[in-house]
Short mmCIF file of C-alpha atoms in Angstrom, two decimals:
data_model
loop_
_atom_site.label_atom_id
_atom_site.label_comp_id
_atom_site.label_asym_id
_atom_site.label_seq_id
_atom_site.Cartn_x
_atom_site.Cartn_y
_atom_site.Cartn_z
CA PHE A 28 61.00 87.97 93.58
CA GLN A 29 63.44 90.08 91.97
CA ILE A 30 62.04 92.59 89.04
CA LEU A 31 63.77 92.41 86.07
CA ILE A 32 63.68 95.66 83.79
CA ASP A 33 64.52 96.33 80.20
CA GLY A 34 63.59 99.08 78.91
CA GLN A 35 59.58 99.64 79.26
CA SER A 36 59.13 96.26 79.66
CA TRP A 37 59.61 93.62 82.99
CA ARG A 38 59.49 90.55 84.00
CA TRP A 39 59.26 88.69 87.76
CA PHE A 40 61.81 86.47 88.37
CA MET A 41 61.98 83.82 91.54
CA SER A 42 65.51 83.45 92.46
CA SER A 43 65.91 80.78 94.85
CA GLU A 44 62.79 80.55 97.14
CA GLY A 45 58.35 79.63 96.05
CA ASN A 46 59.40 77.54 92.70
CA HIS A 47 57.48 75.14 93.84
CA ARG A 48 54.28 76.83 95.96
CA ALA A 49 54.22 79.11 92.39
CA MET A 50 54.07 75.72 89.53
CA LEU A 51 51.21 74.38 92.57
CA PHE A 52 49.10 76.86 92.49
CA TYR A 53 49.00 77.98 89.13
CA LEU A 54 48.23 73.98 88.62
CA LEU A 55 45.31 74.75 91.14
CA GLY A 56 44.17 77.30 89.10
CA TYR A 57 44.75 79.97 91.23
CA LYS A 58 44.79 83.57 89.25
CA HIS A 59 46.73 85.20 91.78
CA LEU A 60 50.31 84.65 93.82
CA TYR A 61 51.35 86.76 96.72
CA GLY A 62 54.56 87.38 96.96
CA VAL A 63 57.88 90.05 98.34
CA ILE A 64 59.38 92.10 95.77
CA ASP A 65 63.48 92.08 97.33
CA SER A 66 64.37 93.51 94.74
CA ILE A 67 64.16 95.45 90.69
CA VAL A 68 67.25 95.49 88.56
CA ASN A 69 67.52 97.76 85.63
CA LYS A 70 69.30 96.72 82.72
CA LYS A 71 69.88 100.75 82.40
CA TYR A 72 72.19 100.41 85.80
CA SER A 73 74.38 97.98 84.88
CA LYS A 74 77.61 99.63 85.34
CA ASN A 75 76.55 99.93 88.64
CA TRP A 76 75.28 96.54 89.88
CA TYR A 77 77.30 95.08 92.20
CA ASN A 78 79.60 91.79 90.13
CA VAL A 79 80.00 94.70 87.74
CA ILE A 80 81.93 97.30 89.78
CA ASN A 81 84.22 94.58 91.39
CA GLY A 82 85.24 93.22 88.34
CA THR A 83 83.69 89.67 87.69
CA TYR A 84 81.52 90.68 84.95
CA SER A 85 82.25 93.10 82.60
CA LYS A 86 79.31 95.26 81.64
CA MET A 87 78.79 93.69 78.38
CA GLU A 88 79.08 90.03 80.18
CA ALA A 89 76.61 90.77 83.21
CA GLU A 90 74.00 92.72 79.81
CA SER A 91 74.16 89.14 78.48
CA ILE A 92 73.50 87.15 81.61
CA PHE A 93 70.46 89.41 82.11
CA ASP A 94 69.40 89.10 78.65
CA ASP A 95 69.66 86.00 79.23
CA ILE A 96 67.59 85.70 82.20
CA PHE A 97 65.03 88.04 80.96
CA LYS A 98 64.22 86.17 77.91
CA GLY A 99 64.21 82.56 79.78
CA CYS A 100 66.83 81.63 77.61
CA ALA A 101 69.13 80.55 80.94
CA SER A 102 68.09 78.86 84.35
CA ILE A 103 70.53 80.49 86.75
CA ARG A 104 70.35 80.29 90.72
CA GLY A 105 70.66 83.86 92.19
CA MET A 106 70.76 86.88 90.44
CA ILE A 107 73.80 88.82 88.84
#
């Protein structure tokens, strides 16, 4: 899992593994899902994100991608 933080709000994000297991647990009525947090991505530190520093994305482009993921508007594999 990855934790995405935007101000006072946060979301958990599954980037590559466990999506099917999570859905099955939900469908089977489980109330809790255990996992390991791989990283925490805080929007306020976007200028320090790896792909912003190396020039792959501008700060604005990276934040736009983050916002789409945070709002659930975009399907993406892997994080910024």
